[in-house]
Coordinates of C-alpha atoms and ligand atoms in Angstrom, one line a residue:
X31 CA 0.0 0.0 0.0
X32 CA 1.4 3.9 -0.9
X33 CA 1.8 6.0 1.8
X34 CA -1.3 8.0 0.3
X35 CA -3.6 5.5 0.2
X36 CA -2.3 4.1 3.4
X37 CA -2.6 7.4 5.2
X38 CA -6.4 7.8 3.1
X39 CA -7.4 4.5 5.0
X40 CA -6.1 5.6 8.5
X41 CA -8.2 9.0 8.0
X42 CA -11.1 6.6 7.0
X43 CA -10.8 4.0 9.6
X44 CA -10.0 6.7 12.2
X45 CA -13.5 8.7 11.2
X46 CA -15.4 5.7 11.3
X47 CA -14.6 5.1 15.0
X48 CA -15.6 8.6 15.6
X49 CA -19.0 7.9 13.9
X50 CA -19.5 5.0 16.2
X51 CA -18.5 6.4 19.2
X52 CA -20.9 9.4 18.5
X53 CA -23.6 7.2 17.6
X54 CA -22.9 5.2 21.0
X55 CA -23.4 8.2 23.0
X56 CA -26.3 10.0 21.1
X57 CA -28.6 6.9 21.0
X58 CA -27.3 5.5 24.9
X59 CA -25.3 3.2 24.0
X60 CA -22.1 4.1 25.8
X61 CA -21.6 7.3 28.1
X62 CA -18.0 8.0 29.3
X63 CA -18.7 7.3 32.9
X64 CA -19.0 10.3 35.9
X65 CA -18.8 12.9 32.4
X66 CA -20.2 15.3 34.2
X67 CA -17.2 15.1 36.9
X68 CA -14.4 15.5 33.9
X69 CA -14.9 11.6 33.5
X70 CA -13.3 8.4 35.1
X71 CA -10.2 7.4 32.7
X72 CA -10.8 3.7 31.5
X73 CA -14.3 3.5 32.6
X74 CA -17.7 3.7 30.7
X75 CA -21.6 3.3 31.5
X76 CA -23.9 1.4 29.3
X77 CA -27.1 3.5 28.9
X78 CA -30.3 2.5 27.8
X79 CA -29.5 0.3 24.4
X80 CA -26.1 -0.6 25.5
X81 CA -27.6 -2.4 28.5
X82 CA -29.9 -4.7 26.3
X83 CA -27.5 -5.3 24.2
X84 CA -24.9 -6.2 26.7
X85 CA -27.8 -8.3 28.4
X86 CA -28.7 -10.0 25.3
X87 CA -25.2 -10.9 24.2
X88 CA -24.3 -12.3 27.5
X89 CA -27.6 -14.5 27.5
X90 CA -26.7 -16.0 24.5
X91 CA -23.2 -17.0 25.8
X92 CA -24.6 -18.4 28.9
X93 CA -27.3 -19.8 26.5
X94 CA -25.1 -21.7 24.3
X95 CA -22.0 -22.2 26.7
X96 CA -24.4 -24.2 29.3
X97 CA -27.6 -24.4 28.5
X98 CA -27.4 -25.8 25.5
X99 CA -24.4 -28.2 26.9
X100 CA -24.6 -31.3 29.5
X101 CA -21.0 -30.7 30.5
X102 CA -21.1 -27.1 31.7
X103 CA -22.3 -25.6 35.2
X104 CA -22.6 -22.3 36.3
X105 CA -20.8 -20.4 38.8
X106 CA -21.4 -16.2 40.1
X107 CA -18.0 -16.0 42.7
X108 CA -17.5 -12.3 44.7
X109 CA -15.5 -9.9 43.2
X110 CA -13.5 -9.4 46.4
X111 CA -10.8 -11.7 46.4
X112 CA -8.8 -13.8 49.5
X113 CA -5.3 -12.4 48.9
X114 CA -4.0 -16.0 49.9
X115 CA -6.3 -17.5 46.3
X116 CA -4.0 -14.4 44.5
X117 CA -1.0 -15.4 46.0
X118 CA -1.2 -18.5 44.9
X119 CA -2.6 -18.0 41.5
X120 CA 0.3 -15.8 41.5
X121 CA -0.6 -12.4 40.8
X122 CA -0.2 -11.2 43.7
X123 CA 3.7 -11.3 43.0
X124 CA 3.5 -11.3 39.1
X125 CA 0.4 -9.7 37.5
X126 CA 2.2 -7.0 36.7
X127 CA 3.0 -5.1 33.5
X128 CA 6.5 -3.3 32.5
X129 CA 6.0 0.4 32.8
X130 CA 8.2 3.6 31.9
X131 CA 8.1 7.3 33.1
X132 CA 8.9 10.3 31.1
X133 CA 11.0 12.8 33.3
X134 CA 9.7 15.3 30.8
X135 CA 5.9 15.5 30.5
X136 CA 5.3 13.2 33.6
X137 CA 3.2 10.8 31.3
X138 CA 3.1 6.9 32.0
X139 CA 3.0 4.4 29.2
X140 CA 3.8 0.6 29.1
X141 CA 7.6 0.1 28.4
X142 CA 6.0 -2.8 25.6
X143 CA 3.9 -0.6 24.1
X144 CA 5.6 3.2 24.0
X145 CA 5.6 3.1 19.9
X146 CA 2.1 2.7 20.0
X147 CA 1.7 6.1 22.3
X148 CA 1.3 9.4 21.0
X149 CA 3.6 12.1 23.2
X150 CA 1.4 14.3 25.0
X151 CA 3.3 17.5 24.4
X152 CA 4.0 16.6 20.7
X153 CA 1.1 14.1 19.4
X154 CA 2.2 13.7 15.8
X155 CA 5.0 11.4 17.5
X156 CA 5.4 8.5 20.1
X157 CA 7.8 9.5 22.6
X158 CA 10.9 7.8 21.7
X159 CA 10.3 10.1 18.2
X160 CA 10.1 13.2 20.2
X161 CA 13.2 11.9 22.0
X162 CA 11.5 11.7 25.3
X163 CA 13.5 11.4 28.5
X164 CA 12.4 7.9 29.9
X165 CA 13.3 5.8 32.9
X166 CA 14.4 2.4 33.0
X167 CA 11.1 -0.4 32.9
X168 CA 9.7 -1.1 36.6
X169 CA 7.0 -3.5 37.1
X170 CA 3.7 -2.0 37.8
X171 CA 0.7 -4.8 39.4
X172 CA -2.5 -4.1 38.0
X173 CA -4.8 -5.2 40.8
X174 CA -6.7 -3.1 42.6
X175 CA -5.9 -3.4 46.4
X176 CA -8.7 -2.8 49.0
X177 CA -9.2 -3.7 52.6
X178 CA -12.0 -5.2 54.5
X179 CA -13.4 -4.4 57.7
X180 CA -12.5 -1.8 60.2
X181 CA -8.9 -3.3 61.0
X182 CA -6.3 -1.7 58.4
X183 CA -3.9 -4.5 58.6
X184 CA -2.2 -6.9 56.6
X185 CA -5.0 -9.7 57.0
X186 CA -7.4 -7.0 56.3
X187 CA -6.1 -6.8 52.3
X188 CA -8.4 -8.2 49.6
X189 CA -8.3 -7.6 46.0
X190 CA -11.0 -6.8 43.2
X191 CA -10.8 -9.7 40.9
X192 CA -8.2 -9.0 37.8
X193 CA -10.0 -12.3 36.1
X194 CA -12.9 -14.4 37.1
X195 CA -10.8 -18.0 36.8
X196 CA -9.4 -18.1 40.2
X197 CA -13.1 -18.5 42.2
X198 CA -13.8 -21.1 39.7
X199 CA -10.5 -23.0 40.6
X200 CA -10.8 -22.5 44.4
X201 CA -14.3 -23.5 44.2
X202 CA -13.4 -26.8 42.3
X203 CA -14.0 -29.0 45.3
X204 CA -17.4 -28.0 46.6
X205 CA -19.0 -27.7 42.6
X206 CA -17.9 -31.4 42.2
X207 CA -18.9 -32.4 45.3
X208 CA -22.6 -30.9 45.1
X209 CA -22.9 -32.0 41.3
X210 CA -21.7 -35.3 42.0
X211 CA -22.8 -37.7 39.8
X212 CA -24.8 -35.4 37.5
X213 CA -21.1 -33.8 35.6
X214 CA -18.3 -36.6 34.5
X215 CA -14.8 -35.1 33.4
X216 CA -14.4 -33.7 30.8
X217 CA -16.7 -31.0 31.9
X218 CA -16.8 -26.9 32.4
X219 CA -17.2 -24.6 35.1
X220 CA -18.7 -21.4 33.7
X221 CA -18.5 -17.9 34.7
X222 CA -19.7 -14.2 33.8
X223 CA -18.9 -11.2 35.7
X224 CA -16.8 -7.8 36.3
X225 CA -13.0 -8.1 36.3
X226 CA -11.0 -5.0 37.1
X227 CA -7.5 -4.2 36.4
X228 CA -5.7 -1.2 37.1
X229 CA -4.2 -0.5 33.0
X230 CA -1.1 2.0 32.7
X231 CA -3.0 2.9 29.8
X232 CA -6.4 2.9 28.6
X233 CA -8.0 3.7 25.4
X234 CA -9.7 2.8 22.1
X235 CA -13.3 3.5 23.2
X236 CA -14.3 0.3 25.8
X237 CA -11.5 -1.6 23.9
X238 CA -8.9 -1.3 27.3
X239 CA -10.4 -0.1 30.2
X240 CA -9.9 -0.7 34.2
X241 CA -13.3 -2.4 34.6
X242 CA -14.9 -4.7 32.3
X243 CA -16.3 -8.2 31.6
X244 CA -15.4 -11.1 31.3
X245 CA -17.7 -14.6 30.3
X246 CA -15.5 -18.1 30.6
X247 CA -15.3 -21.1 31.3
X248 CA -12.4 -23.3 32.8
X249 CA -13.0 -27.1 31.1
X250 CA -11.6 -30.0 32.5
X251 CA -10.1 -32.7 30.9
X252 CA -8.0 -35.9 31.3
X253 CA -4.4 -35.2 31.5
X254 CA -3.3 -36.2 27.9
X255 CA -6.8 -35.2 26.4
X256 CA -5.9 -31.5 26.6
X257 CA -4.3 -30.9 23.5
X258 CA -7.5 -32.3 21.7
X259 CA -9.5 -30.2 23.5
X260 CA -7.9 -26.7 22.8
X261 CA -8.4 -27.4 19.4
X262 CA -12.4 -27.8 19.9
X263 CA -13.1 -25.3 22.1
X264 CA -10.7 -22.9 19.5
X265 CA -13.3 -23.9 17.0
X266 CA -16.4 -23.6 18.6
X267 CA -15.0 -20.2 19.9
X268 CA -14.2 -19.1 16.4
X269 CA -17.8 -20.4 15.6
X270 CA -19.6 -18.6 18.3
X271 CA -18.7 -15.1 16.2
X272 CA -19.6 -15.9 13.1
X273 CA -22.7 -17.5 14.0
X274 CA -23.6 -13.8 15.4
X275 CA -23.3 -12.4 12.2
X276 CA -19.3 -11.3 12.5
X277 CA -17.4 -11.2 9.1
X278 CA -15.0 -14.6 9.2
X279 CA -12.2 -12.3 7.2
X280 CA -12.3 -9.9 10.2
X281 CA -11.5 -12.7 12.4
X282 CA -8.0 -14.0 12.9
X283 CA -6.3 -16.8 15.8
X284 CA -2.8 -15.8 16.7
X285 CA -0.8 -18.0 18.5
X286 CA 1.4 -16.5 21.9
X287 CA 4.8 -17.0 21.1
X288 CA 7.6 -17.0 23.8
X289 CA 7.9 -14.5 26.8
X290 CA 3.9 -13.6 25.4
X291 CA 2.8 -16.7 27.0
X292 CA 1.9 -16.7 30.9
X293 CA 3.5 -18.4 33.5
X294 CA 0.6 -21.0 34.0
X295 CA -0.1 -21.8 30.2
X296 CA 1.2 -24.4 28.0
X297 CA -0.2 -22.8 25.0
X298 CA -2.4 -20.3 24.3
X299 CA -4.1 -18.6 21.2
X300 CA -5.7 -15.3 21.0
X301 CA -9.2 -14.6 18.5
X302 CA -8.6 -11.0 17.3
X303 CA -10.7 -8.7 15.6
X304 CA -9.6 -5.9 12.5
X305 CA -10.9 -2.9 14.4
X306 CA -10.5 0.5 12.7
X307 CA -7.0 1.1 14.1
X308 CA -5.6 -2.7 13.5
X309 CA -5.8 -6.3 15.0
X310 CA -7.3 -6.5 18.9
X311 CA -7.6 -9.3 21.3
X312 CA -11.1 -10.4 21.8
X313 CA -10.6 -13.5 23.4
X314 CA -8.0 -16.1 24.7
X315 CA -8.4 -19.8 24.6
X316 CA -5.2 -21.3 27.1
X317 CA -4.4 -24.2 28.0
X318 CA -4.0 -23.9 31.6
X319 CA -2.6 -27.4 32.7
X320 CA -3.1 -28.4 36.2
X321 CA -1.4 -24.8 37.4
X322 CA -3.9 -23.7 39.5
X323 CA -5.5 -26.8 41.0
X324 CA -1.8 -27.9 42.3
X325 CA -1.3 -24.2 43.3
X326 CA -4.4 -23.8 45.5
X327 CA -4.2 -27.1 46.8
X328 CA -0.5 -26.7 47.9
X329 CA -1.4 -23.2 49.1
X330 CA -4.8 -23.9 51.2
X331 CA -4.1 -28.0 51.9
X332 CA -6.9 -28.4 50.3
X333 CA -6.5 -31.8 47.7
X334 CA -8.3 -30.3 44.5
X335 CA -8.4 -33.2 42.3
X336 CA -11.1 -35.5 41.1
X337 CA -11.9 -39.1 41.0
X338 CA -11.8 -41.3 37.7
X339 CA -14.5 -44.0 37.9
X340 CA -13.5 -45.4 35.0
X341 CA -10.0 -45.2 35.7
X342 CA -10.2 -46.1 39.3
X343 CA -7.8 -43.3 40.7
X344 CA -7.7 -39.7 41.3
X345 CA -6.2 -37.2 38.6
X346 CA -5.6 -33.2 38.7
X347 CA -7.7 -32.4 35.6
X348 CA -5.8 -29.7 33.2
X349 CA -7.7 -27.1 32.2
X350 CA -8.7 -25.7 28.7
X351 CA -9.9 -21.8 29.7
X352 CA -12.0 -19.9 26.5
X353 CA -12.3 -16.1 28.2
X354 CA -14.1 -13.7 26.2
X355 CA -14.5 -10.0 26.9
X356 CA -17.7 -8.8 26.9
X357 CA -17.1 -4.9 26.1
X358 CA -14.9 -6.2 23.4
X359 CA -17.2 -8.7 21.9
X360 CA -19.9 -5.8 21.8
X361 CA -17.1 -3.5 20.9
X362 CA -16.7 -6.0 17.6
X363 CA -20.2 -6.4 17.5
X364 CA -20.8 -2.7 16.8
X365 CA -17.9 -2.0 14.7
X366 CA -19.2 -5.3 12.3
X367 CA -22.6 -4.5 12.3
X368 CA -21.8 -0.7 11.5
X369 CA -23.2 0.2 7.6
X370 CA -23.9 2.8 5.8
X371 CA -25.7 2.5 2.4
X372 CA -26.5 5.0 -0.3
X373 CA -30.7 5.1 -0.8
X374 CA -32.3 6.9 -3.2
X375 CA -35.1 9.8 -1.6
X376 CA -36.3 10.6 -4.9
X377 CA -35.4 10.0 -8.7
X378 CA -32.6 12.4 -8.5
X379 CA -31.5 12.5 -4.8
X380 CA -29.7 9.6 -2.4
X381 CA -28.7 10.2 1.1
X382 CA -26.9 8.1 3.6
X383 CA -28.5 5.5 5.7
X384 CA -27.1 4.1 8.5
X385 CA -27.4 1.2 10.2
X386 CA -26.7 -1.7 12.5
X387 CA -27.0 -4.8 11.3
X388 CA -27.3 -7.0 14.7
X389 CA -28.1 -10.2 14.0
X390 CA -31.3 -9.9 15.8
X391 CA -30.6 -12.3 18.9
X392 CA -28.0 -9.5 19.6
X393 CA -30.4 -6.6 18.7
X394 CA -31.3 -4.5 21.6
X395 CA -34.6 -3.4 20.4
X396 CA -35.9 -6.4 18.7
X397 CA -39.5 -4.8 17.2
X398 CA -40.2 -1.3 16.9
X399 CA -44.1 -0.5 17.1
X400 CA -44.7 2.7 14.9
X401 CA -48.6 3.9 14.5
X402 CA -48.3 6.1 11.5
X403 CA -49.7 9.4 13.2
X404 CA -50.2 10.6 16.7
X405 CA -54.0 10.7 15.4
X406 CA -56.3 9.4 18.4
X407 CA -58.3 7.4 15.9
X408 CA -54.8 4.9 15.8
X409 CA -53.8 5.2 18.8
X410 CA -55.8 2.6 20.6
X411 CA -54.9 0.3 17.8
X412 CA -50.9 0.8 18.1
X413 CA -51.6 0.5 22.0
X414 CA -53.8 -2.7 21.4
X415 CA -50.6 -4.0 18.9
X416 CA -47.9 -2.3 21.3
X417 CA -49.1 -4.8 24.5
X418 CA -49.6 -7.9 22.6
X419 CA -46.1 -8.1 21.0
X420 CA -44.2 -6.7 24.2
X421 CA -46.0 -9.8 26.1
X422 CA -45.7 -12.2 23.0
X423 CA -43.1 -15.2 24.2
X424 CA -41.9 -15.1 20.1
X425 CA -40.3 -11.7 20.0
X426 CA -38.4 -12.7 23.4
X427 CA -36.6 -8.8 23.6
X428 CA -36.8 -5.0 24.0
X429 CA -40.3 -3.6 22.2
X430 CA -40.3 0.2 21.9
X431 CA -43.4 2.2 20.8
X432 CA -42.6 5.4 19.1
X433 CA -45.1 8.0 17.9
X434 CA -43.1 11.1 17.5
X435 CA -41.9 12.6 14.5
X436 CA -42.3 11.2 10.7
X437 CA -42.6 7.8 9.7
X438 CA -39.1 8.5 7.7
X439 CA -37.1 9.2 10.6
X440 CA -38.6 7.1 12.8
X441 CA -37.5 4.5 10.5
X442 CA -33.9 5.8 10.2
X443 CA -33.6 6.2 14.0
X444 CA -34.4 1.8 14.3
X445 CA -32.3 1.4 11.4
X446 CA -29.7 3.1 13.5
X447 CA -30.2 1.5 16.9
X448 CA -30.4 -1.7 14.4
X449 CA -33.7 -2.9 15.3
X450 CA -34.7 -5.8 12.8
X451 CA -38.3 -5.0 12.7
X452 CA -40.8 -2.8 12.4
X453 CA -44.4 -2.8 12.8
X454 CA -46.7 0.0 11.5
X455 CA -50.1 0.6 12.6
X456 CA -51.7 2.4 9.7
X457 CA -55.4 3.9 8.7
X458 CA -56.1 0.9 6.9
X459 CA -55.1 -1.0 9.9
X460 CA -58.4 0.0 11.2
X461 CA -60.2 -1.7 8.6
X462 CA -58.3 -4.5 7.7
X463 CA -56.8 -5.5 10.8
X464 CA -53.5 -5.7 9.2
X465 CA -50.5 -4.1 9.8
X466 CA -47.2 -3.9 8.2
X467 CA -43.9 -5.6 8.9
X468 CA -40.8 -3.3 7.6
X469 CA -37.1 -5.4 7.6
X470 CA -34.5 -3.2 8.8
X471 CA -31.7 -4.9 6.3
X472 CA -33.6 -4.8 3.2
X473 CA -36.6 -2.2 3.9
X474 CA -39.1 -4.3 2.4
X475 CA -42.5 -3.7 3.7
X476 CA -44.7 -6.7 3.8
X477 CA -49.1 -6.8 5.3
X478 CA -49.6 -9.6 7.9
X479 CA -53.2 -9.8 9.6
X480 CA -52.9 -9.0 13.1
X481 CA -53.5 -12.3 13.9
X482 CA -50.6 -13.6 13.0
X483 CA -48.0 -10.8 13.8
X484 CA -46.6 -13.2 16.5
X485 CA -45.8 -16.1 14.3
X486 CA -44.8 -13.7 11.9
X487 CA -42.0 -11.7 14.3
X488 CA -40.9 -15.0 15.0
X489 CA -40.0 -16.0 11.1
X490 CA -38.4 -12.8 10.8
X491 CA -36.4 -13.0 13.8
X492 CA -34.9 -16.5 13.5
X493 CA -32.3 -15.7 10.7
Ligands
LIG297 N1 -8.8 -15.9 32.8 C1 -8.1 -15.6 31.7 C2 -8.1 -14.1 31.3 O1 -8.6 -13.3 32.1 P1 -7.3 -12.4 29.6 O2 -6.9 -12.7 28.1 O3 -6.4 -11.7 30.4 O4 -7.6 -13.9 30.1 C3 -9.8 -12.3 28.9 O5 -8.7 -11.7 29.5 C4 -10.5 -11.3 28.0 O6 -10.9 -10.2 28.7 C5 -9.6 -10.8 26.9 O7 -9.5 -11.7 25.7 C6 -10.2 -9.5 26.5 O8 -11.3 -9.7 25.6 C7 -10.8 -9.0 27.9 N2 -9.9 -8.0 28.5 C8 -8.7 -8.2 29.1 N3 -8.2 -7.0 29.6 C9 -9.2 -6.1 29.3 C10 -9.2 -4.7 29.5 N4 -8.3 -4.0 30.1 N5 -10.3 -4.0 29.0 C11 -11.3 -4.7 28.4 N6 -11.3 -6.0 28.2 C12 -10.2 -6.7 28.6

């Protein structure tokens, strides 16, 4: 690529993550969180629409990942963490990352990543362009450090959770001992939840920030069996995006090479996404080995191992660990389902429509419900049509009624919140009782007796 066209596509690219971000905060999406206060660096609220759709795309997980499965159980562990379980895990003494100083402009960036960083005082270059004054690399621990109770000592310390693995491993025993029978190895422990993690730096939108989510599951297998395993939960992984709707060519799996790899995994490959500004990590699938059940048994005397029938004798299970991130699978999410298309307003004239194109399990309003006028002639009508498909078990989401302004924009605001369908309660609706069903991908308009609007949001939902 020239250096033109090159620079052409980072204007481009760059732009369209403005558009999104705009879009996130004008429809409540995303708000930068305490705005009003100056903000509060690397965090974000979820307003309105972001809400459902964060809802909605962590039911499905949870859906698929153990509803749908006879070898995976649930588990909702606290946030606030036993400092002896972090110990052990070691993070207390190594989840750190390298960080540098600049004696100059004060600013902090991550000694791995200072090309990547734009120099405060001179942002058309990174700081070792501008000839920055840097120290040497010191290790900075990203957990967030709290204490508990009245008493300020050392027994008193407890951490927010930098992942949501280590309640699953410490709680090992008791799941296994209460589900008995019911789950044989290989199965899963599953987990969704807030993780926190104190970044040097934050940034790209809810990309890296100091609290987010985080949905996975640690699987465990038969010593030996591991290897086999990686590879299928790498696929179904891979699968569980494209199945949403997400481009396969904006998907890649990179492998961690070297001094990438942590110290408990044996291998471990990353799913990225191409956002705007390059390649991003939306999810790890490790292979954990028996790290962390040999840790916390060693650590709390607690055997955490489990009993072969078949086999007749007791193995530590290794462990095969998908973790997704929530705010950057909806971060991908957005930026995939992001469009904007060139419609014609009259035989002469276009302008630009844009919209989301959720796949509509992921949509946060799933059916709009649009009487054509305010007119109080329709409006019992759209009410009548409004309560039925809110209550109707097929449309299974977010209805919203909306009455104000034209038809036209009201149609171009769902398109842009990427609602699927719409249903619009005309004059003829009052005669007929019909009403019509508009698709939010193809804007065909099609008449359906109100009698069968149920089973007919359900056909159109179930792509
Ligand atoms: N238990 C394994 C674990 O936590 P991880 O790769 O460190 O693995 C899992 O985190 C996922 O959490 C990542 O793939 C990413 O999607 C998300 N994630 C990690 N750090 C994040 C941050 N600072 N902001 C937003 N998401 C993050």
């Amino acid at each position: 690529m020239s250096e033109d066209t090159k620079a052409t596509k980072d204007t481009k690219d760059a732009e369209k993550m403005e558009k999104i971000v705009s879009l996130c905060k004008r429809r409540g999406f995303i708000f930068q969180s305490a705005e009003i206060y100056g903000g509060l660096n690397g965090c974000w609220d979820y307003g309105p629409l972001g809400t459902e759709l964060k809802r909605n795309l962590k039911d499905y997980w949870w859906r698929k990942h153990v509803r749908e499965r006879d070898d995976v159980v649930g588990l909702d562990g606290s946030i606030l963490t036993h400092q002896e379980a972090l110990k052990a895990s070691g993070h207390v003494g190594g989840f750190s990352d390298p960080m540098v100083d600049c004696r100059t402009c004060k600013s902090r960036f991550r000694a791995d990543q200072v090309c990547d960083h734009k120099c405060p005082e001179k942002p058309s270059k990174n700081p070792e362009e501008n000839g920055c004054d840097l120290t040497e690399p010191r290790d900075f621990n990203l957990m967030f450090e709290t204490k508990m109770g009245a008493s300020a000592g050392e027994g008193a310390t407890a951490y927010l959770r930098p992942e949501t693995a280590q309640s699953i491993f410490v709680q090992f025993k008791n799941v296994c001992d209460q589900t008995g029978e019911r789950v044989k190895m290989p199965f899963g422990i599953a987990q969704i939840g807030k993780a926190f993690r104190n970044e040097i730096t934050t940034g790209n939108f809810i990309f890296r920030t100091r609290e987010f989510e985080i949905m996975e599951i640690e699987f465990f297998v038969k010593p030996g069996e591991d290897e086999e395993w990686h590879k299928r939960w790498l696929d179904d992984c891979m699968s569980w995006y494209t199945d949403l709707g997400v481009s396969p060519d904006r998907l890649r799996v990179r492998e961690h090479e070297g001094k990438e790899l942590a110290h408990y995994a044996k291998a471990t490959y990353d799913i990225e996404y191409q956002f705007p500004w390059g390649w991003g990590e939306i999810q790890g699938v490790a292979n954990r080995t028996d790290f962390d059940l040999k840790a916390h048994s060693k650590a709390s005397g607690t055997t955490l191992d489990y009993f072969d029938q078949e086999a007749n004798e007791r193995v530590v299970p290794y462990v095969i660990e998908p973790a997704a991130g929530v705010d950057r699978g909806l971060m991908a999410f957005l930026v995939d389902a992001y469009t904007e298309e060139e419609v014609a307003t009259s035989s002469d004239k276009t302008e630009t429509r844009v919209l989301l194109k959720f796949h509509p399990d992921l949509a946060p309003v799933k059916v709009a419900v649009l009487p054509l006028s305010r007119n109080e002639k329709l409006a019992p009508l759209a009410a009548e049509v409004y309560n039925m498909v809110r209550k109707s078990g097929a449309v299974n989401g977010f209805v919203q009624f909306d009455d104000a302004q034209s038809i036209g924009r009201r149609y171009r605001r769902q398109d842009e919140i990427g609602t699927p369908l719409c249903v619009t309660v005309d004059f003829d609706s009052l005669d007929d009782n019909a009403v019509t069903i508009r698709d939010r991908d193809t804007m065909n308009q099609v008449r359906v007796p109100i009698a069968d609007l149920s089973a007919e949001l359900a056909k159109g939902l179930s792509r």
